[in-house]
Amino acid sequence: MKQEKQKVDKTRVYTKEEQAKVLDKLITARVGLLVKHPFFGNMATRLKIQEGSDWMNTAATDGRTIFFNRDFFEPLTTKQIEFVIAHEIMHNVFDHMHRVERRNRNVWNIAADYCVNNDLVDQRVGEKIPVGLYDTKYKGWSAEEVYDHLMKNATEKDINELIKQMIDEHLDGQGDGDGDG
């Protein structure tokens, strides 16, 4: 069964204990990455972590910050959070936010996610979460190659279904965190 992203609840108020619980899991995941995957751990410690529960459903990055939705992260295990953090880092490493150029933004984001998730699964970074685009047929492909394949072969309905499975939201690199990316 596919897990779908939940809608943002802008009215929910979190207790200090709820706030601390998710932040502790994020910090523990970053330490886990430092120990088991030093490249990702080093990168993770260089990125600011900021809550974005009021404007997005899952996670996002703008190249300097990893934004998180508390409701999305709360049920995840530390290993799954390691995967999501590494996923955001890979978007930064591959400069996906700027390589979109004049492409269809949604299809580009899907293509980038396929590439990132394949790399993370291959490298055994964390634990892949139930939501997330993953297909071994794209192993070793660039985001541009996946994009071209999707544009040629996927219907609008296919693309809309794939969007529902994305782990994150891709921002434009401007760092405003308002979700307009």
XYZ file of N, CA and C in Angstrom:
543
model
N 0.843 -1.189 0.000
C 0.000 0.000 0.000
C 0.880 1.242 0.000
N 0.588 2.187 -0.865
C 1.358 3.421 -0.941
C 0.882 4.403 0.109
N 1.847 4.965 0.814
C 1.539 6.023 1.768
C 1.559 7.337 1.003
N 0.556 8.160 1.181
C 0.524 9.449 0.504
C 0.822 10.554 1.498
N 1.359 11.652 0.987
C 1.682 12.790 1.830
C 0.397 13.381 2.412
N 0.492 13.783 3.661
C -0.655 14.415 4.297
C -0.709 15.893 3.957
N -1.840 16.494 4.178
C -2.010 17.932 3.942
C -1.487 18.696 5.155
N -1.003 19.895 4.912
C -0.484 20.736 5.977
C -1.634 21.204 6.861
N -1.463 21.026 8.187
C -2.427 21.528 9.161
C -1.817 22.766 9.806
N -2.199 23.940 9.312
C -1.612 25.186 9.791
C -2.153 25.605 11.154
N -3.170 24.921 11.658
C -3.773 25.304 12.929
C -3.206 24.526 14.108
N -2.500 23.448 13.855
C -2.001 22.602 14.933
C -0.932 23.331 15.728
N -1.041 23.259 17.060
C -0.054 23.841 17.958
C 0.693 22.684 18.619
N 2.010 22.735 18.594
C 2.836 21.662 19.138
C 3.291 22.000 20.550
N 3.302 20.988 21.412
C 3.837 21.177 22.754
C 5.359 21.228 22.654
N 5.997 21.715 23.706
C 7.461 21.756 23.723
C 8.038 20.340 23.616
N 7.350 19.367 24.211
C 7.820 17.986 24.136
C 7.756 17.457 22.704
N 6.676 17.779 21.991
C 6.550 17.357 20.590
C 7.622 18.009 19.729
N 7.871 19.299 19.978
C 8.904 20.003 19.224
C 10.272 19.380 19.477
N 10.566 19.089 20.733
C 11.873 18.525 21.094
C 12.050 17.120 20.531
N 10.991 16.337 20.504
C 11.081 14.946 20.039
C 11.541 14.875 18.585
N 10.952 15.649 17.716
C 11.324 15.609 16.303
C 12.716 16.199 16.106
N 13.030 17.285 16.778
C 14.367 17.864 16.650
C 15.435 16.896 17.132
N 15.162 16.183 18.228
C 16.113 15.179 18.718
C 16.330 14.078 17.684
N 15.257 13.659 17.006
C 15.398 12.634 15.967
C 16.229 13.152 14.792
N 16.025 14.400 14.425
C 16.817 14.999 13.341
C 18.299 15.079 13.718
N 18.576 15.488 14.927
C 19.968 15.586 15.385
C 20.605 14.201 15.450
N 19.866 13.222 15.967
C 20.366 11.850 16.038
C 20.648 11.311 14.638
N 19.786 11.618 13.694
C 19.990 11.171 12.315
C 21.246 11.807 11.723
N 21.469 13.080 11.982
C 22.685 13.734 11.473
C 23.936 13.099 12.064
N 23.898 12.782 13.345
C 25.045 12.116 13.978
C 25.236 10.728 13.359
N 24.140 10.010 13.134
C 24.227 8.705 12.491
C 24.869 8.787 11.124
N 24.536 9.822 10.377
C 25.150 10.018 9.068
C 26.648 10.310 9.208
N 27.023 11.096 10.205
C 28.442 11.392 10.418
C 29.232 10.115 10.676
N 28.659 9.212 11.454
C 29.351 7.978 11.826
C 29.378 6.981 10.668
N 28.228 6.772 10.017
C 28.112 5.705 9.003
C 28.371 6.174 7.577
N 28.097 7.418 7.314
C 28.250 7.985 5.967
C 28.827 9.400 6.113
N 30.157 9.481 6.362
C 30.770 10.778 6.682
C 30.510 11.890 5.665
N 30.452 11.550 4.378
C 30.168 12.585 3.382
C 28.834 13.249 3.676
N 27.788 12.437 3.840
C 26.452 12.976 4.090
C 26.386 13.653 5.455
N 27.063 13.062 6.448
C 27.063 13.662 7.772
C 27.718 15.023 7.787
N 28.844 15.135 7.093
C 29.540 16.414 7.010
C 28.655 17.453 6.335
N 28.055 17.075 5.225
C 27.162 18.005 4.520
C 25.968 18.377 5.396
N 25.416 17.394 6.114
C 24.237 17.645 6.955
C 24.545 18.654 8.055
N 25.749 18.604 8.595
C 26.084 19.544 9.673
C 26.299 20.952 9.149
N 26.499 21.097 7.852
C 26.698 22.415 7.254
C 25.379 23.088 6.873
N 24.306 22.309 6.855
C 23.004 22.855 6.489
C 22.194 23.177 7.742
N 21.560 24.305 7.718
C 20.658 24.704 8.794
C 19.408 23.824 8.714
N 18.841 23.484 9.855
C 17.582 22.739 9.890
C 16.520 23.680 10.423
N 15.421 23.788 9.687
C 14.362 24.732 10.062
C 12.999 24.102 9.825
N 12.103 24.330 10.752
C 10.747 23.814 10.587
C 10.011 24.596 9.504
N 9.250 23.865 8.703
C 8.439 24.473 7.652
C 7.037 23.896 7.651
N 6.589 23.440 8.812
C 5.285 22.771 8.909
C 4.130 23.638 8.461
N 4.295 24.952 8.528
C 3.195 25.844 8.179
C 3.060 26.075 6.674
N 4.005 25.596 5.855
C 3.920 25.852 4.420
C 4.229 24.655 3.516
N 4.641 23.517 4.084
C 4.909 22.360 3.223
C 4.569 21.061 3.925
N 4.424 20.008 3.124
C 3.944 18.721 3.637
C 5.027 17.765 4.102
N 6.227 17.854 3.586
C 7.225 16.823 3.870
C 8.563 17.445 4.261
N 9.425 17.648 3.270
C 10.745 18.234 3.473
C 11.074 19.062 2.249
N 12.081 19.905 2.381
C 12.515 20.731 1.252
C 13.933 21.219 1.533
N 14.591 21.673 0.477
C 15.878 22.327 0.630
C 15.980 23.473 -0.361
N 16.752 24.467 0.026
C 17.030 25.587 -0.881
C 18.519 25.702 -1.143
N 19.280 24.705 -0.713
C 20.726 24.713 -0.891
C 21.484 25.120 0.357
N 20.812 25.777 1.282
C 21.436 26.208 2.536
C 20.728 25.653 3.765
N 19.469 25.304 3.601
C 18.635 24.879 4.725
C 17.863 23.634 4.331
N 17.676 22.740 5.308
C 16.748 21.629 5.147
C 15.522 21.994 5.967
N 14.391 22.088 5.298
C 13.128 22.403 5.959
C 12.381 21.093 6.219
N 11.677 21.026 7.337
C 10.944 19.806 7.656
C 9.540 20.109 8.147
N 8.639 19.176 7.843
C 7.282 19.221 8.376
C 7.235 18.247 9.554
N 6.900 18.760 10.694
C 6.898 17.971 11.925
C 6.001 16.736 11.825
N 4.818 16.867 11.252
C 3.897 15.730 11.146
C 4.448 14.637 10.230
N 5.180 15.029 9.202
C 5.776 14.056 8.298
C 6.933 13.319 8.978
N 7.768 14.047 9.722
C 8.949 13.458 10.332
C 8.651 12.668 11.595
N 7.608 13.042 12.326
C 7.355 12.408 13.627
C 7.263 10.880 13.565
N 6.526 10.273 12.627
C 6.428 8.809 12.628
C 7.650 8.098 12.031
N 8.569 8.848 11.417
C 9.727 8.216 10.782
C 10.732 7.733 11.821
N 11.421 6.637 11.488
C 12.514 6.162 12.329
C 13.742 7.029 12.065
N 14.726 6.916 12.918
C 15.967 7.663 12.721
C 16.608 7.294 11.386
N 16.606 6.017 11.039
C 17.170 5.565 9.756
C 16.424 6.186 8.579
N 15.116 6.291 8.674
C 14.338 6.915 7.605
C 14.643 8.409 7.515
N 14.844 9.050 8.641
C 15.210 10.468 8.632
C 16.595 10.648 8.018
N 17.514 9.717 8.281
C 18.819 9.761 7.625
C 18.633 9.761 6.106
N 17.742 8.914 5.612
C 17.482 8.830 4.172
C 16.954 10.162 3.645
N 15.994 10.754 4.352
C 15.400 12.017 3.890
C 16.438 13.142 3.909
N 17.239 13.215 4.971
C 18.281 14.245 5.032
C 19.265 14.056 3.875
N 19.699 12.816 3.655
C 20.633 12.540 2.562
C 19.986 12.860 1.210
N 18.686 12.612 1.094
C 17.945 12.934 -0.126
C 18.047 14.436 -0.411
N 17.825 15.245 0.608
C 17.914 16.696 0.441
C 19.347 17.109 0.093
N 20.321 16.502 0.732
C 21.723 16.810 0.453
C 22.055 16.509 -1.007
N 21.568 15.381 -1.513
C 21.859 15.009 -2.904
C 21.293 16.036 -3.883
N 20.129 16.597 -3.590
C 19.593 17.658 -4.459
C 20.557 18.846 -4.490
N 21.153 19.149 -3.333
C 22.123 20.245 -3.284
C 23.395 19.883 -4.048
N 23.909 18.689 -3.818
C 25.150 18.256 -4.462
C 25.005 18.279 -5.984
N 23.869 17.780 -6.472
C 23.643 17.725 -7.916
C 23.053 19.012 -8.478
N 22.854 20.015 -7.616
C 22.359 21.325 -8.030
C 21.038 21.222 -8.801
N 20.171 20.333 -8.351
C 18.906 20.119 -9.046
C 18.031 21.370 -9.097
N 18.116 22.219 -8.077
C 17.252 23.401 -8.048
C 17.577 24.369 -9.198
N 18.843 24.385 -9.620
C 19.236 25.318 -10.676
C 19.299 24.672 -12.059
N 19.412 23.370 -12.122
C 19.506 22.679 -13.412
C 18.155 22.514 -14.093
N 17.084 22.895 -13.443
C 15.746 22.741 -14.032
C 15.624 23.530 -15.336
N 16.295 24.668 -15.390
C 16.267 25.549 -16.563
C 14.818 25.793 -17.004
N 14.498 25.532 -18.274
C 13.139 25.820 -18.777
C 12.283 24.567 -18.851
N 12.693 23.534 -18.155
C 11.943 22.276 -18.162
C 10.670 22.410 -17.329
N 9.735 21.485 -17.565
C 8.547 21.384 -16.724
C 9.028 21.063 -15.310
N 8.738 21.950 -14.380
C 9.258 21.839 -13.013
C 8.825 20.547 -12.319
N 7.574 20.161 -12.452
C 7.099 18.945 -11.793
C 7.795 17.699 -12.337
N 7.928 17.618 -13.649
C 8.567 16.446 -14.257
C 10.054 16.425 -13.896
N 10.694 17.594 -13.868
C 12.100 17.670 -13.462
C 12.277 17.183 -12.026
N 11.402 17.609 -11.127
C 11.498 17.192 -9.726
C 11.333 15.682 -9.586
N 10.442 15.112 -10.355
C 10.239 13.657 -10.345
C 11.514 12.968 -10.827
N 12.069 13.439 -11.933
C 13.288 12.850 -12.493
C 14.435 12.926 -11.487
N 14.600 14.080 -10.857
C 15.671 14.258 -9.874
C 15.479 13.304 -8.695
N 14.235 13.137 -8.239
C 13.972 12.233 -7.124
C 14.299 10.785 -7.470
N 13.961 10.353 -8.675
C 14.322 8.996 -9.083
C 15.836 8.796 -8.982
N 16.597 9.749 -9.484
C 18.057 9.636 -9.470
C 18.604 9.613 -8.042
N 18.150 10.536 -7.222
C 18.616 10.630 -5.838
C 18.281 9.358 -5.072
N 17.046 8.907 -5.160
C 16.645 7.729 -4.391
C 17.382 6.476 -4.843
N 17.609 6.328 -6.140
C 18.389 5.188 -6.620
C 19.797 5.210 -6.025
N 20.433 6.375 -6.031
C 21.781 6.487 -5.472
C 21.795 6.140 -3.985
N 20.836 6.655 -3.236
C 20.812 6.413 -1.791
C 20.554 4.951 -1.458
N 19.649 4.314 -2.190
C 19.383 2.887 -1.970
C 20.639 2.089 -2.309
N 21.274 2.403 -3.434
C 22.504 1.699 -3.832
C 23.607 1.851 -2.790
N 23.715 3.031 -2.191
C 24.756 3.300 -1.203
C 24.351 2.875 0.213
N 23.123 2.381 0.354
C 22.594 1.921 1.651
C 22.650 3.032 2.711
N 22.193 4.209 2.311
C 22.152 5.355 3.225
C 20.782 5.373 3.884
N 20.755 5.161 5.182
C 19.485 5.158 5.903
C 18.559 4.062 5.399
N 17.281 4.318 5.552
C 16.248 3.373 5.122
C 15.206 4.137 4.306
N 14.982 3.682 3.073
C 14.001 4.330 2.206
C 12.637 4.311 2.874
N 11.941 5.428 2.781
C 10.612 5.531 3.384
C 9.555 5.062 2.378
N 8.344 4.732 2.872
C 7.296 4.231 1.963
C 6.937 5.210 0.839
N 6.941 6.500 1.125
C 6.709 7.503 0.084
C 8.052 7.735 -0.589
N 8.046 7.893 -1.874
C 9.304 8.198 -2.554
C 9.409 7.461 -3.865
N 9.908 8.133 -4.835
C 10.033 7.571 -6.178
C 11.296 6.731 -6.272
N 11.116 5.485 -6.677
C 12.248 4.572 -6.806
C 11.920 3.556 -7.886
N 12.804 3.465 -8.873
C 12.649 2.479 -9.933
C 14.042 2.157 -10.449
N 14.432 0.890 -10.348
C 15.784 0.488 -10.739
C 16.051 0.677 -12.227
N 15.016 0.836 -13.037
C 15.276 1.050 -14.466
C 16.008 2.367 -14.713
N 15.957 3.296 -13.741
C 16.644 4.577 -13.887
C 18.032 4.579 -13.243
N 18.486 3.433 -12.780
C 19.804 3.347 -12.139
C 20.887 3.789 -13.131
N 21.701 4.737 -12.688
C 22.793 5.234 -13.514
C 22.400 6.321 -14.505
N 21.125 6.679 -14.568
C 20.672 7.723 -15.485
C 20.879 9.093 -14.841
N 21.082 10.098 -15.654
C 21.105 11.474 -15.157
C 19.660 11.965 -15.032
N 19.477 13.029 -14.287
C 18.138 13.614 -14.163
C 17.621 14.058 -15.530
N 18.521 14.549 -16.383
C 18.116 14.972 -17.724
C 17.599 13.786 -18.539
N 18.270 12.640 -18.421
C 17.835 11.446 -19.164
C 16.482 10.944 -18.661
N 16.314 10.925 -17.347
C 15.022 10.497 -16.780
C 13.935 11.468 -17.209
N 14.223 12.763 -17.141
C 13.261 13.787 -17.557
C 12.818 13.550 -19.001
N 13.773 13.379 -19.904
C 13.439 13.166 -21.316
C 12.584 11.914 -21.503
N 12.915 10.864 -20.762
C 12.143 9.620 -20.842
C 10.709 9.841 -20.361
N 10.560 10.540 -19.245
C 9.217 10.808 -18.712
C 8.410 11.690 -19.666
N 9.044 12.709 -20.212
C 8.330 13.607 -21.132
C 7.854 12.860 -22.377
N 8.607 11.878 -22.792
C 8.257 11.123 -23.988
C 7.202 10.052 -23.702
N 7.222 9.469 -22.494
C 6.433 8.270 -22.231
C 5.315 8.407 -21.191
N 5.358 9.426 -20.347
C 4.377 9.526 -19.264
C 3.206 10.422 -19.669
N 2.021 10.034 -19.234
C 0.835 10.860 -19.460
C 0.721 11.882 -18.329
N -0.157 12.852 -18.499
C -0.392 13.839 -17.440
C -0.888 13.143 -16.166
N -1.724 12.124 -16.341
C -2.225 11.363 -15.187
C -1.076 10.653 -14.481
N -0.168 10.063 -15.256
C 1.008 9.413 -14.668
C 1.812 10.406 -13.841
N 2.058 11.571 -14.394
C 2.848 12.602 -13.707
C 2.156 13.023 -12.417
N 0.848 13.227 -12.454
C 0.112 13.623 -11.246
C 0.196 12.556 -10.163
N 0.177 11.297 -10.545
C 0.328 10.213 -9.565
C 1.738 10.179 -8.998
N 2.731 10.438 -9.826
C 4.117 10.449 -9.363
C 4.372 11.605 -8.402
N 3.760 12.747 -8.660
C 3.924 13.908 -7.771
C 3.485 13.557 -6.352
N 2.432 12.772 -6.217
C 1.931 12.375 -4.893
C 2.932 11.514 -4.123
N 3.873 10.900 -4.829
C 4.832 9.996 -4.193
C 6.169 10.662 -3.856
N 6.291 11.938 -4.157
C 7.566 12.616 -3.917
C 7.817 12.817 -2.429
N 9.072 12.671 -2.035
C 9.472 12.850 -0.644
C 9.457 14.316 -0.253
N 9.780 15.183 -1.193
C 10.044 16.560 -0.826
C 9.502 17.547 -1.837
N 9.689 18.798 -1.482
C 9.350 19.893 -2.371
C 10.658 20.558 -2.773
N 10.778 20.932 -4.019
C 12.025 21.501 -4.515
C 11.876 23.011 -4.610
N 12.736 23.701 -3.896
C 12.697 25.150 -3.874
C 13.643 25.697 -4.929
N 13.539 26.982 -5.187
C 14.324 27.583 -6.278
C 15.701 28.067 -5.864
N 16.107 27.831 -4.624
C 17.445 28.225 -4.191
C 17.539 29.642 -3.682
N 16.406 30.325 -3.561
C 16.443 31.705 -3.098
C 16.482 31.808 -1.586
N 16.177 30.697 -0.880
C 16.345 30.667 0.556
C 15.290 31.380 1.367
N 14.135 31.678 0.788
C 13.123 32.400 1.550
C 12.249 31.480 2.383
N 12.202 30.185 2.037
C 11.443 29.232 2.830
C 9.954 29.492 2.849
N 9.434 30.176 1.858
C 8.001 30.450 1.877
C 7.200 29.423 1.085
N 7.908 28.461 0.505
C 7.198 27.399 -0.203
C 6.803 27.747 -1.614
N 7.186 28.906 -2.102
C 6.816 29.276 -3.466
C 7.727 28.674 -4.511
N 8.856 28.020 -4.053
C 9.862 27.472 -4.934
C 9.275 26.676 -5.994
